[in-house]
Amino acid sequence: MQEIHLEPWEKISDELQKWLPIIEEKKYPEISEEPELGKVYRMYPAGCLSGNGTRFHGNLRLGKYPGKLLIFFNGGGVSWNEYTAARPNNLFTSHLPDSYYFNTTDWMGDYPLNNSIFAARDDNPFQEWTIINIPYSTGDFHCGAGDFPYIALNDTQRTLPHHGYLNTIALLRMAKRWVKSPETLLIAGVSAGGFGVSLMAEDVISEFPECADITCVVDSSLLLKEDWSRVAREVWHSPEHIWKRLIGDNITLDSYSALYQKFGSRVKYLFASSTRDALLVQAQNALYGKVQFYDKASGLSYQSTLNEMCNKLVERIPTAGLYIFEHPMNEREYHEAELTMHCILDSAHMFEHREEGKTACEWIMSALHGRVERIGLGHL
């Protein structure tokens, strides 16, 4: 079994130890020189690291329709300073009182491939597409390109590899050994992966310059912070062309706007969110300098921010598509605060929940066929 790198203060309890063989059993095989059609493989680009120092991997599945390519960015929190860098969330740190991001792909990386937009179900139009799955472990919205020093909880000096950008580009270039330039390119992501879509789409598109039919989908990626540009520059060490476009407090709005200014109507721009996103409410409170907490007032504040975001997005990108949905968060503790579900593309709700009679999947497919729609605005 591959050695798992642990922080000095991390303890593997007997309860957690039992998950190790399960993780090993559920791993997809490493890609071969001649991968089989329809089979999922792991790809390990040379030199790429997860946030805890282990090897980073992504996934490739060659589909029945080689001209249709789906690139999916996974989510999992964000690290923006030393405090958050020292508090990752993984299988071996569940005892921590506060955690902000996933720092290993080994147990979370393949999870979405059994669910959501990758699900094997009759009503999923993407199950025959070629897919490149980009797991998330670096805490940098997939756009970091450097190392961030911090003090761990045991007062030792550590380094967090904010290598999201490096991993993504290396993974795409490795996949191009088997994936030809597509006729249709769908770049989608949830939560931190949705931010990754807006931040990384320009670089992804540059890897497939001949593709003219491009759609981007950002799902549940709305967090305000006045100095995102500084964080991208000084903490994540993102490339200059990424941090320079961050001029305000809304990282998705700034990134999507810059993408539109460069590509115009060549790209279709979609944005989805629930009305009072429970997990983004907690994360926003943390970004405001508070602890991660949620209450009804914070949910209503998010709803107001979402309304402003949608208005500004349509103002800057007149062709933008929206999918605003109202669905309660499954966990019981959020019900009293009337908070709503975080993300829709990573669950069966993508195919089952309807707004104005249309599922999120149907909304995306309409856009792929040239009919970009704005759904659920009545919730705002």
mmCIF file of C-alpha atoms in Angstrom:
data_model
loop_
_atom_site.group_PDB
_atom_site.id
_atom_site.type_symbol
_atom_site.label_atom_id
_atom_site.label_comp_id
_atom_site.label_asym_id
_atom_site.label_seq_id
_atom_site.Cartn_x
_atom_site.Cartn_y
_atom_site.Cartn_z
ATOM 1 C CA MET A 1 0.000 0.000 0.000
ATOM 2 C CA GLN A 2 1.255 3.504 -0.784
ATOM 3 C CA GLU A 3 2.642 5.182 2.304
ATOM 4 C CA ILE A 4 0.393 7.940 3.654
ATOM 5 C CA HIS A 5 2.247 11.021 4.834
ATOM 6 C CA LEU A 6 0.890 12.332 8.135
ATOM 7 C CA GLU A 7 1.392 15.486 10.142
ATOM 8 C CA PRO A 8 3.346 14.719 13.345
ATOM 9 C CA TRP A 9 0.257 15.439 15.437
ATOM 10 C CA GLU A 10 -2.077 13.202 13.450
ATOM 11 C CA LYS A 11 -3.206 9.994 15.102
ATOM 12 C CA ILE A 12 -4.808 7.054 13.322
ATOM 13 C CA SER A 13 -7.379 5.547 15.637
ATOM 14 C CA ASP A 14 -8.550 1.946 15.401
ATOM 15 C CA GLU A 15 -11.821 3.274 14.005
ATOM 16 C CA LEU A 16 -10.036 5.147 11.211
ATOM 17 C CA GLN A 17 -7.530 2.374 10.551
ATOM 18 C CA LYS A 18 -10.284 0.145 9.189
ATOM 19 C CA TRP A 19 -10.806 2.553 6.284
ATOM 20 C CA LEU A 20 -7.345 2.008 4.847
ATOM 21 C CA PRO A 21 -8.080 -1.339 3.142
ATOM 22 C CA ILE A 22 -11.403 0.046 1.893
ATOM 23 C CA ILE A 23 -9.585 2.959 0.283
ATOM 24 C CA GLU A 24 -7.121 0.562 -1.292
ATOM 25 C CA GLU A 25 -9.883 -1.696 -2.603
ATOM 26 C CA LYS A 26 -11.800 1.168 -4.206
ATOM 27 C CA LYS A 27 -8.825 2.620 -6.037
ATOM 28 C CA TYR A 28 -9.042 2.673 -9.791
ATOM 29 C CA PRO A 29 -6.098 1.095 -11.612
ATOM 30 C CA GLU A 30 -3.228 3.195 -12.861
ATOM 31 C CA ILE A 31 -3.557 3.994 -16.546
ATOM 32 C CA SER A 32 -1.942 1.700 -19.100
ATOM 33 C CA GLU A 33 -0.475 2.538 -22.483
ATOM 34 C CA GLU A 34 -3.672 1.341 -24.147
ATOM 35 C CA PRO A 35 -6.599 2.189 -21.828
ATOM 36 C CA GLU A 36 -9.885 0.445 -22.462
ATOM 37 C CA LEU A 37 -12.938 2.359 -23.608
ATOM 38 C CA GLY A 38 -15.320 3.174 -20.761
ATOM 39 C CA LYS A 39 -12.916 2.161 -17.988
ATOM 40 C CA VAL A 40 -11.783 4.637 -15.306
ATOM 41 C CA TYR A 41 -8.069 4.947 -14.603
ATOM 42 C CA ARG A 42 -5.837 6.891 -12.264
ATOM 43 C CA MET A 43 -3.174 9.137 -13.751
ATOM 44 C CA TYR A 44 -0.141 10.197 -11.704
ATOM 45 C CA PRO A 45 1.576 13.148 -13.430
ATOM 46 C CA ALA A 46 5.282 13.194 -12.618
ATOM 47 C CA GLY A 47 6.251 15.352 -9.657
ATOM 48 C CA CYS A 48 2.712 16.383 -8.702
ATOM 49 C CA LEU A 49 1.812 16.596 -5.006
ATOM 50 C CA SER A 50 -1.314 16.691 -2.898
ATOM 51 C CA GLY A 51 -1.483 19.123 -0.012
ATOM 52 C CA ASN A 52 -0.076 16.587 2.451
ATOM 53 C CA GLY A 53 2.917 15.695 0.304
ATOM 54 C CA THR A 54 1.614 12.449 -1.198
ATOM 55 C CA ARG A 55 1.448 11.819 -4.936
ATOM 56 C CA PHE A 56 -1.393 13.649 -6.678
ATOM 57 C CA HIS A 57 -3.576 11.734 -9.084
ATOM 58 C CA GLY A 58 -6.427 12.479 -11.457
ATOM 59 C CA ASN A 59 -8.709 10.237 -13.485
ATOM 60 C CA LEU A 60 -9.367 9.540 -17.138
ATOM 61 C CA ARG A 61 -12.186 7.657 -18.801
ATOM 62 C CA LEU A 62 -12.263 7.391 -22.574
ATOM 63 C CA GLY A 63 -15.854 7.620 -23.732
ATOM 64 C CA LYS A 64 -17.863 6.331 -26.638
ATOM 65 C CA TYR A 65 -17.945 9.857 -28.070
ATOM 66 C CA PRO A 66 -14.296 11.024 -28.301
ATOM 67 C CA GLY A 67 -15.376 14.438 -29.571
ATOM 68 C CA LYS A 68 -17.142 15.222 -26.288
ATOM 69 C CA LEU A 69 -14.891 16.002 -23.317
ATOM 70 C CA LEU A 70 -15.948 16.776 -19.745
ATOM 71 C CA ILE A 71 -13.308 18.218 -17.414
ATOM 72 C CA PHE A 72 -14.498 18.250 -13.801
ATOM 73 C CA PHE A 73 -12.925 20.193 -10.927
ATOM 74 C CA ASN A 74 -13.660 18.758 -7.477
ATOM 75 C CA GLY A 75 -14.311 20.811 -4.362
ATOM 76 C CA GLY A 76 -13.200 20.740 -0.746
ATOM 77 C CA GLY A 77 -12.669 24.036 1.084
ATOM 78 C CA VAL A 78 -9.946 26.655 0.951
ATOM 79 C CA SER A 79 -6.796 27.687 2.827
ATOM 80 C CA TRP A 80 -5.916 31.392 2.801
ATOM 81 C CA ASN A 81 -3.481 31.916 5.707
ATOM 82 C CA GLU A 82 -1.315 30.079 8.234
ATOM 83 C CA TYR A 83 -4.243 29.336 10.536
ATOM 84 C CA THR A 84 -6.249 27.558 7.848
ATOM 85 C CA ALA A 85 -3.174 25.843 6.372
ATOM 86 C CA ALA A 86 -2.611 24.140 9.731
ATOM 87 C CA ARG A 87 -6.157 22.791 9.847
ATOM 88 C CA PRO A 88 -6.797 20.404 6.940
ATOM 89 C CA ASN A 89 -9.655 17.939 6.797
ATOM 90 C CA ASN A 90 -8.892 14.361 5.893
ATOM 91 C CA LEU A 91 -9.565 10.846 7.053
ATOM 92 C CA PHE A 92 -6.950 11.129 9.776
ATOM 93 C CA THR A 93 -7.752 14.563 11.221
ATOM 94 C CA SER A 94 -11.442 14.296 12.004
ATOM 95 C CA HIS A 95 -10.657 14.983 15.655
ATOM 96 C CA LEU A 96 -9.714 18.589 14.866
ATOM 97 C CA PRO A 97 -12.199 21.216 16.058
ATOM 98 C CA ASP A 98 -11.848 23.293 12.892
ATOM 99 C CA SER A 99 -10.901 22.196 9.371
ATOM 100 C CA TYR A 100 -10.863 24.167 6.140
ATOM 101 C CA TYR A 101 -9.782 22.050 3.191
ATOM 102 C CA PHE A 102 -9.019 18.517 2.019
ATOM 103 C CA ASN A 103 -5.308 17.810 1.694
ATOM 104 C CA THR A 104 -5.262 14.287 0.283
ATOM 105 C CA THR A 105 -6.682 12.867 -2.930
ATOM 106 C CA ASP A 106 -6.243 9.242 -1.957
ATOM 107 C CA TRP A 107 -9.574 8.843 -0.183
ATOM 108 C CA MET A 108 -11.635 11.661 -1.719
ATOM 109 C CA GLY A 109 -10.215 11.795 -5.208
ATOM 110 C CA ASP A 110 -12.257 9.063 -6.878
ATOM 111 C CA TYR A 111 -15.490 9.595 -4.946
ATOM 112 C CA PRO A 112 -17.350 11.750 -7.535
ATOM 113 C CA LEU A 113 -16.841 9.136 -10.209
ATOM 114 C CA ASN A 114 -19.514 6.959 -8.600
ATOM 115 C CA ASN A 115 -22.040 9.746 -8.259
ATOM 116 C CA SER A 116 -23.445 12.879 -9.770
ATOM 117 C CA ILE A 117 -22.381 14.067 -13.195
ATOM 118 C CA PHE A 118 -20.451 10.795 -13.708
ATOM 119 C CA ALA A 119 -23.219 8.498 -12.483
ATOM 120 C CA ALA A 120 -24.091 5.388 -14.449
ATOM 121 C CA ARG A 121 -27.802 5.985 -14.931
ATOM 122 C CA ASP A 122 -30.073 6.074 -17.954
ATOM 123 C CA ASP A 123 -30.882 9.780 -17.594
ATOM 124 C CA ASN A 124 -27.222 10.861 -17.509
ATOM 125 C CA PRO A 125 -26.225 12.117 -20.973
ATOM 126 C CA PHE A 126 -22.556 12.391 -19.904
ATOM 127 C CA GLN A 127 -21.880 8.741 -19.139
ATOM 128 C CA GLU A 128 -20.603 8.133 -22.681
ATOM 129 C CA TRP A 129 -18.414 11.256 -22.737
ATOM 130 C CA THR A 130 -14.663 11.233 -22.234
ATOM 131 C CA ILE A 131 -13.947 12.606 -18.758
ATOM 132 C CA ILE A 132 -10.918 14.054 -17.020
ATOM 133 C CA ASN A 133 -11.528 14.232 -13.277
ATOM 134 C CA ILE A 134 -9.390 16.680 -11.288
ATOM 135 C CA PRO A 135 -9.432 15.884 -7.550
ATOM 136 C CA TYR A 136 -8.833 18.649 -5.005
ATOM 137 C CA SER A 137 -6.274 18.548 -2.239
ATOM 138 C CA THR A 138 -4.288 21.762 -2.373
ATOM 139 C CA GLY A 139 -6.579 24.318 -0.677
ATOM 140 C CA ASP A 140 -5.971 26.885 -3.441
ATOM 141 C CA PHE A 141 -9.062 26.689 -5.660
ATOM 142 C CA HIS A 142 -6.928 24.671 -8.132
ATOM 143 C CA CYS A 143 -4.805 27.698 -9.088
ATOM 144 C CA GLY A 144 -1.713 27.604 -6.841
ATOM 145 C CA ALA A 145 1.844 27.221 -8.112
ATOM 146 C CA GLY A 146 4.072 27.415 -5.038
ATOM 147 C CA ASP A 147 4.777 26.359 -1.464
ATOM 148 C CA PHE A 148 3.337 28.090 1.598
ATOM 149 C CA PRO A 149 5.185 27.870 4.927
ATOM 150 C CA TYR A 150 3.170 27.654 8.135
ATOM 151 C CA ILE A 151 3.394 26.539 11.749
ATOM 152 C CA ALA A 152 1.584 23.254 12.417
ATOM 153 C CA LEU A 153 -0.502 22.596 15.516
ATOM 154 C CA ASN A 154 2.493 20.999 17.209
ATOM 155 C CA ASP A 155 4.544 24.193 16.651
ATOM 156 C CA THR A 156 6.757 22.663 13.959
ATOM 157 C CA GLN A 157 7.554 24.402 10.675
ATOM 158 C CA ARG A 158 5.648 22.860 7.772
ATOM 159 C CA THR A 159 5.042 23.597 4.091
ATOM 160 C CA LEU A 160 1.741 23.308 2.253
ATOM 161 C CA PRO A 161 2.168 22.565 -1.471
ATOM 162 C CA HIS A 162 -0.353 24.941 -3.049
ATOM 163 C CA HIS A 163 0.175 23.183 -6.378
ATOM 164 C CA GLY A 164 -3.348 23.196 -7.816
ATOM 165 C CA TYR A 165 -2.351 25.004 -10.998
ATOM 166 C CA LEU A 166 0.720 22.823 -11.526
ATOM 167 C CA ASN A 167 -1.291 19.643 -10.946
ATOM 168 C CA THR A 168 -4.095 20.654 -13.298
ATOM 169 C CA ILE A 169 -1.844 21.571 -16.214
ATOM 170 C CA ALA A 170 0.320 18.471 -15.755
ATOM 171 C CA LEU A 171 -2.766 16.246 -15.596
ATOM 172 C CA LEU A 172 -4.285 17.719 -18.759
ATOM 173 C CA ARG A 173 -1.055 17.366 -20.673
ATOM 174 C CA MET A 174 -0.664 13.783 -19.557
ATOM 175 C CA ALA A 175 -4.261 13.025 -20.602
ATOM 176 C CA LYS A 176 -3.598 14.431 -24.066
ATOM 177 C CA ARG A 177 -1.582 11.318 -24.812
ATOM 178 C CA TRP A 178 -4.977 9.616 -25.242
ATOM 179 C CA VAL A 179 -7.438 12.529 -25.600
ATOM 180 C CA LYS A 180 -7.588 14.379 -28.898
ATOM 181 C CA SER A 181 -8.852 17.944 -29.236
ATOM 182 C CA PRO A 182 -12.626 17.721 -28.640
ATOM 183 C CA GLU A 183 -15.414 19.200 -30.699
ATOM 184 C CA THR A 184 -17.365 19.952 -27.515
ATOM 185 C CA LEU A 185 -15.712 20.882 -24.216
ATOM 186 C CA LEU A 186 -17.590 21.120 -20.923
ATOM 187 C CA ILE A 187 -15.601 22.527 -17.972
ATOM 188 C CA ALA A 188 -17.554 22.077 -14.738
ATOM 189 C CA GLY A 189 -16.864 22.107 -11.029
ATOM 190 C CA VAL A 190 -18.443 22.309 -7.590
ATOM 191 C CA SER A 191 -17.576 24.505 -4.605
ATOM 192 C CA ALA A 192 -13.773 24.977 -4.618
ATOM 193 C CA GLY A 193 -13.909 23.255 -8.011
ATOM 194 C CA GLY A 194 -16.391 25.833 -9.259
ATOM 195 C CA PHE A 195 -13.945 28.559 -8.318
ATOM 196 C CA GLY A 196 -11.385 26.441 -10.135
ATOM 197 C CA VAL A 197 -13.498 26.515 -13.291
ATOM 198 C CA SER A 198 -13.624 30.313 -13.359
ATOM 199 C CA LEU A 199 -9.950 30.687 -12.424
ATOM 200 C CA MET A 200 -8.527 27.958 -14.671
ATOM 201 C CA ALA A 201 -10.823 27.961 -17.713
ATOM 202 C CA GLU A 202 -8.514 30.181 -19.769
ATOM 203 C CA ASP A 203 -5.609 27.792 -19.230
ATOM 204 C CA VAL A 204 -7.779 24.731 -19.879
ATOM 205 C CA ILE A 205 -9.036 26.215 -23.133
ATOM 206 C CA SER A 206 -5.455 26.971 -24.191
ATOM 207 C CA GLU A 207 -4.722 23.232 -23.966
ATOM 208 C CA PHE A 208 -7.459 22.588 -26.557
ATOM 209 C CA PRO A 209 -7.144 25.633 -28.842
ATOM 210 C CA GLU A 210 -9.016 24.101 -31.768
ATOM 211 C CA CYS A 211 -12.230 23.557 -29.798
ATOM 212 C CA ALA A 212 -14.879 26.163 -30.596
ATOM 213 C CA ASP A 213 -17.821 24.763 -28.604
ATOM 214 C CA ILE A 214 -17.036 25.455 -24.938
ATOM 215 C CA THR A 215 -19.322 25.599 -21.907
ATOM 216 C CA CYS A 216 -18.304 26.439 -18.327
ATOM 217 C CA VAL A 217 -20.413 25.571 -15.289
ATOM 218 C CA VAL A 218 -19.646 27.041 -11.857
ATOM 219 C CA ASP A 219 -21.668 25.357 -9.095
ATOM 220 C CA SER A 220 -21.898 26.815 -5.568
ATOM 221 C CA SER A 221 -18.847 29.064 -5.657
ATOM 222 C CA LEU A 222 -19.583 32.427 -4.067
ATOM 223 C CA LEU A 223 -17.354 33.771 -1.285
ATOM 224 C CA LEU A 224 -16.415 37.395 -0.667
ATOM 225 C CA LYS A 225 -12.988 38.550 0.501
ATOM 226 C CA GLU A 226 -11.503 41.963 -0.170
ATOM 227 C CA ASP A 227 -7.960 40.728 -0.786
ATOM 228 C CA TRP A 228 -8.392 37.635 -2.950
ATOM 229 C CA SER A 229 -5.717 39.017 -5.273
ATOM 230 C CA ARG A 230 -3.189 39.142 -2.419
ATOM 231 C CA VAL A 231 -4.110 35.614 -1.309
ATOM 232 C CA ALA A 232 -3.668 34.293 -4.842
ATOM 233 C CA ARG A 233 -0.337 36.097 -5.187
ATOM 234 C CA GLU A 234 1.260 35.640 -1.765
ATOM 235 C CA VAL A 235 -0.329 32.472 -0.346
ATOM 236 C CA TRP A 236 -1.153 30.314 -3.366
ATOM 237 C CA HIS A 237 1.598 31.773 -5.603
ATOM 238 C CA SER A 238 -0.768 31.683 -8.566
ATOM 239 C CA PRO A 239 0.528 32.775 -11.970
ATOM 240 C CA GLU A 240 0.376 36.518 -12.570
ATOM 241 C CA HIS A 241 -2.346 36.302 -15.205
ATOM 242 C CA ILE A 242 -4.635 34.761 -12.573
ATOM 243 C CA TRP A 243 -4.077 37.028 -9.561
ATOM 244 C CA LYS A 244 -4.063 40.191 -11.655
ATOM 245 C CA ARG A 245 -7.643 39.643 -12.794
ATOM 246 C CA LEU A 246 -8.886 39.596 -9.187
ATOM 247 C CA ILE A 247 -9.773 43.250 -8.677
ATOM 248 C CA GLY A 248 -12.691 43.019 -6.252
ATOM 249 C CA ASP A 249 -14.032 40.841 -3.436
ATOM 250 C CA ASN A 250 -15.876 38.336 -5.662
ATOM 251 C CA ILE A 251 -13.379 35.879 -7.115
ATOM 252 C CA THR A 252 -15.907 34.120 -9.379
ATOM 253 C CA LEU A 253 -17.345 37.344 -10.770
ATOM 254 C CA ASP A 254 -13.889 38.762 -11.505
ATOM 255 C CA SER A 255 -12.640 35.541 -13.108
ATOM 256 C CA TYR A 256 -15.747 34.939 -15.196
ATOM 257 C CA SER A 257 -15.741 38.584 -16.323
ATOM 258 C CA ALA A 258 -12.114 38.331 -17.448
ATOM 259 C CA LEU A 259 -12.908 35.096 -19.280
ATOM 260 C CA TYR A 260 -15.770 36.790 -21.122
ATOM 261 C CA GLN A 261 -13.587 39.763 -22.040
ATOM 262 C CA LYS A 262 -11.105 37.370 -23.661
ATOM 263 C CA PHE A 263 -13.380 34.798 -25.288
ATOM 264 C CA GLY A 264 -16.767 36.489 -25.624
ATOM 265 C CA SER A 265 -19.453 34.303 -27.165
ATOM 266 C CA ARG A 266 -16.998 31.478 -27.912
ATOM 267 C CA VAL A 267 -17.758 30.297 -24.352
ATOM 268 C CA LYS A 268 -21.108 29.758 -22.633
ATOM 269 C CA TYR A 269 -21.023 30.883 -18.978
ATOM 270 C CA LEU A 270 -23.257 29.088 -16.449
ATOM 271 C CA PHE A 271 -23.595 29.676 -12.705
ATOM 272 C CA ALA A 272 -25.627 27.639 -10.194
ATOM 273 C CA SER A 273 -26.304 28.075 -6.484
ATOM 274 C CA SER A 274 -28.858 27.238 -3.864
ATOM 275 C CA THR A 275 -30.476 30.191 -2.149
ATOM 276 C CA ARG A 276 -28.926 29.992 1.341
ATOM 277 C CA ASP A 277 -25.996 27.620 0.880
ATOM 278 C CA ALA A 278 -25.226 26.087 4.294
ATOM 279 C CA LEU A 279 -21.516 25.410 3.785
ATOM 280 C CA LEU A 280 -20.795 28.696 2.042
ATOM 281 C CA VAL A 281 -22.548 30.491 4.910
ATOM 282 C CA GLN A 282 -20.090 28.867 7.324
ATOM 283 C CA ALA A 283 -17.089 29.570 5.109
ATOM 284 C CA GLN A 284 -18.106 33.195 4.611
ATOM 285 C CA ASN A 285 -18.280 33.754 8.354
ATOM 286 C CA ALA A 286 -14.760 32.344 8.639
ATOM 287 C CA LEU A 287 -13.552 34.699 5.896
ATOM 288 C CA TYR A 288 -15.091 37.585 7.831
ATOM 289 C CA GLY A 289 -12.732 36.662 10.671
ATOM 290 C CA LYS A 290 -15.288 34.814 12.755
ATOM 291 C CA VAL A 291 -15.440 31.127 13.555
ATOM 292 C CA GLN A 292 -17.167 28.821 11.107
ATOM 293 C CA PHE A 293 -20.773 29.057 12.182
ATOM 294 C CA TYR A 294 -24.222 29.281 10.641
ATOM 295 C CA ASP A 295 -27.542 30.815 11.602
ATOM 296 C CA LYS A 296 -30.655 32.078 9.868
ATOM 297 C CA ALA A 297 -29.367 35.642 9.597
ATOM 298 C CA SER A 298 -26.200 34.450 7.837
ATOM 299 C CA GLY A 299 -28.310 32.470 5.404
ATOM 300 C CA LEU A 300 -30.391 35.521 4.526
ATOM 301 C CA SER A 301 -27.201 37.522 4.091
ATOM 302 C CA TYR A 302 -25.936 34.932 1.607
ATOM 303 C CA GLN A 303 -29.229 35.103 -0.273
ATOM 304 C CA SER A 304 -28.832 38.875 -0.607
ATOM 305 C CA THR A 305 -25.237 38.435 -1.807
ATOM 306 C CA LEU A 306 -26.382 35.828 -4.310
ATOM 307 C CA ASN A 307 -29.005 38.217 -5.687
ATOM 308 C CA GLU A 308 -26.337 40.885 -6.138
ATOM 309 C CA MET A 309 -23.983 38.357 -7.731
ATOM 310 C CA CYS A 310 -26.588 37.270 -10.286
ATOM 311 C CA ASN A 311 -27.412 40.866 -11.200
ATOM 312 C CA LYS A 312 -23.754 41.781 -11.675
ATOM 313 C CA LEU A 313 -22.983 38.604 -13.602
ATOM 314 C CA VAL A 314 -25.771 39.264 -16.103
ATOM 315 C CA GLU A 315 -24.706 42.895 -16.343
ATOM 316 C CA ARG A 316 -21.122 41.939 -17.191
ATOM 317 C CA ILE A 317 -21.979 38.823 -19.229
ATOM 318 C CA PRO A 318 -25.333 39.414 -20.952
ATOM 319 C CA THR A 319 -25.429 35.812 -22.198
ATOM 320 C CA ALA A 320 -24.816 34.208 -18.779
ATOM 321 C CA GLY A 321 -27.038 31.310 -17.666
ATOM 322 C CA LEU A 322 -28.292 30.874 -14.085
ATOM 323 C CA TYR A 323 -29.755 27.992 -12.102
ATOM 324 C CA ILE A 324 -30.936 29.070 -8.636
ATOM 325 C CA PHE A 325 -32.413 26.252 -6.598
ATOM 326 C CA GLU A 326 -34.187 25.870 -3.296
ATOM 327 C CA HIS A 327 -33.496 22.569 -1.573
ATOM 328 C CA PRO A 328 -32.993 22.017 2.164
ATOM 329 C CA MET A 329 -29.622 20.860 3.427
ATOM 330 C CA ASN A 330 -29.894 17.163 4.206
ATOM 331 C CA GLU A 331 -28.233 17.365 7.621
ATOM 332 C CA ARG A 332 -30.822 17.951 10.317
ATOM 333 C CA GLU A 333 -28.831 20.597 12.202
ATOM 334 C CA TYR A 334 -29.224 23.073 9.339
ATOM 335 C CA HIS A 335 -33.013 22.885 9.178
ATOM 336 C CA GLU A 336 -33.774 25.338 11.973
ATOM 337 C CA ALA A 337 -31.617 27.966 10.271
ATOM 338 C CA GLU A 338 -33.478 27.252 6.992
ATOM 339 C CA LEU A 339 -30.241 26.754 5.096
ATOM 340 C CA THR A 340 -30.046 25.043 1.730
ATOM 341 C CA MET A 341 -27.999 22.412 -0.053
ATOM 342 C CA HIS A 342 -24.374 22.948 -1.037
ATOM 343 C CA CYS A 343 -23.743 21.979 -4.688
ATOM 344 C CA ILE A 344 -26.003 20.113 -7.074
ATOM 345 C CA LEU A 345 -23.660 18.614 -9.688
ATOM 346 C CA ASP A 346 -22.120 16.207 -7.179
ATOM 347 C CA SER A 347 -25.293 14.362 -6.213
ATOM 348 C CA ALA A 348 -28.341 12.646 -7.665
ATOM 349 C CA HIS A 349 -30.225 15.920 -7.191
ATOM 350 C CA MET A 350 -28.636 16.978 -10.478
ATOM 351 C CA PHE A 351 -31.022 14.594 -12.235
ATOM 352 C CA GLU A 352 -33.966 14.701 -9.846
ATOM 353 C CA HIS A 353 -34.477 18.181 -8.390
ATOM 354 C CA ARG A 354 -36.493 20.503 -10.620
ATOM 355 C CA GLU A 355 -36.819 24.240 -10.837
ATOM 356 C CA GLU A 356 -39.435 25.573 -13.248
ATOM 357 C CA GLY A 357 -39.800 21.988 -14.429
ATOM 358 C CA LYS A 358 -36.130 21.546 -15.369
ATOM 359 C CA THR A 359 -33.303 19.651 -13.683
ATOM 360 C CA ALA A 360 -29.773 21.045 -13.470
ATOM 361 C CA CYS A 361 -28.709 18.372 -15.953
ATOM 362 C CA GLU A 362 -31.369 19.469 -18.423
ATOM 363 C CA TRP A 363 -30.331 23.105 -17.905
ATOM 364 C CA ILE A 364 -26.736 22.242 -18.835
ATOM 365 C CA MET A 365 -27.814 20.187 -21.835
ATOM 366 C CA SER A 366 -29.966 23.071 -23.080
ATOM 367 C CA ALA A 367 -26.917 25.323 -22.934
ATOM 368 C CA LEU A 368 -24.817 22.756 -24.776
ATOM 369 C CA HIS A 369 -27.419 22.877 -27.531
ATOM 370 C CA GLY A 370 -27.311 26.676 -27.667
ATOM 371 C CA ARG A 371 -30.230 27.550 -25.375
ATOM 372 C CA VAL A 372 -28.748 29.295 -22.332
ATOM 373 C CA GLU A 373 -31.445 29.784 -19.687
ATOM 374 C CA ARG A 374 -31.966 31.627 -16.386
ATOM 375 C CA ILE A 375 -33.946 29.481 -14.011
ATOM 376 C CA GLY A 376 -35.127 29.973 -10.434
ATOM 377 C CA LEU A 377 -34.675 33.723 -10.189
ATOM 378 C CA GLY A 378 -37.961 33.931 -8.327
ATOM 379 C CA HIS A 379 -36.170 32.500 -5.282
ATOM 380 C CA LEU A 380 -34.140 35.679 -5.015
#
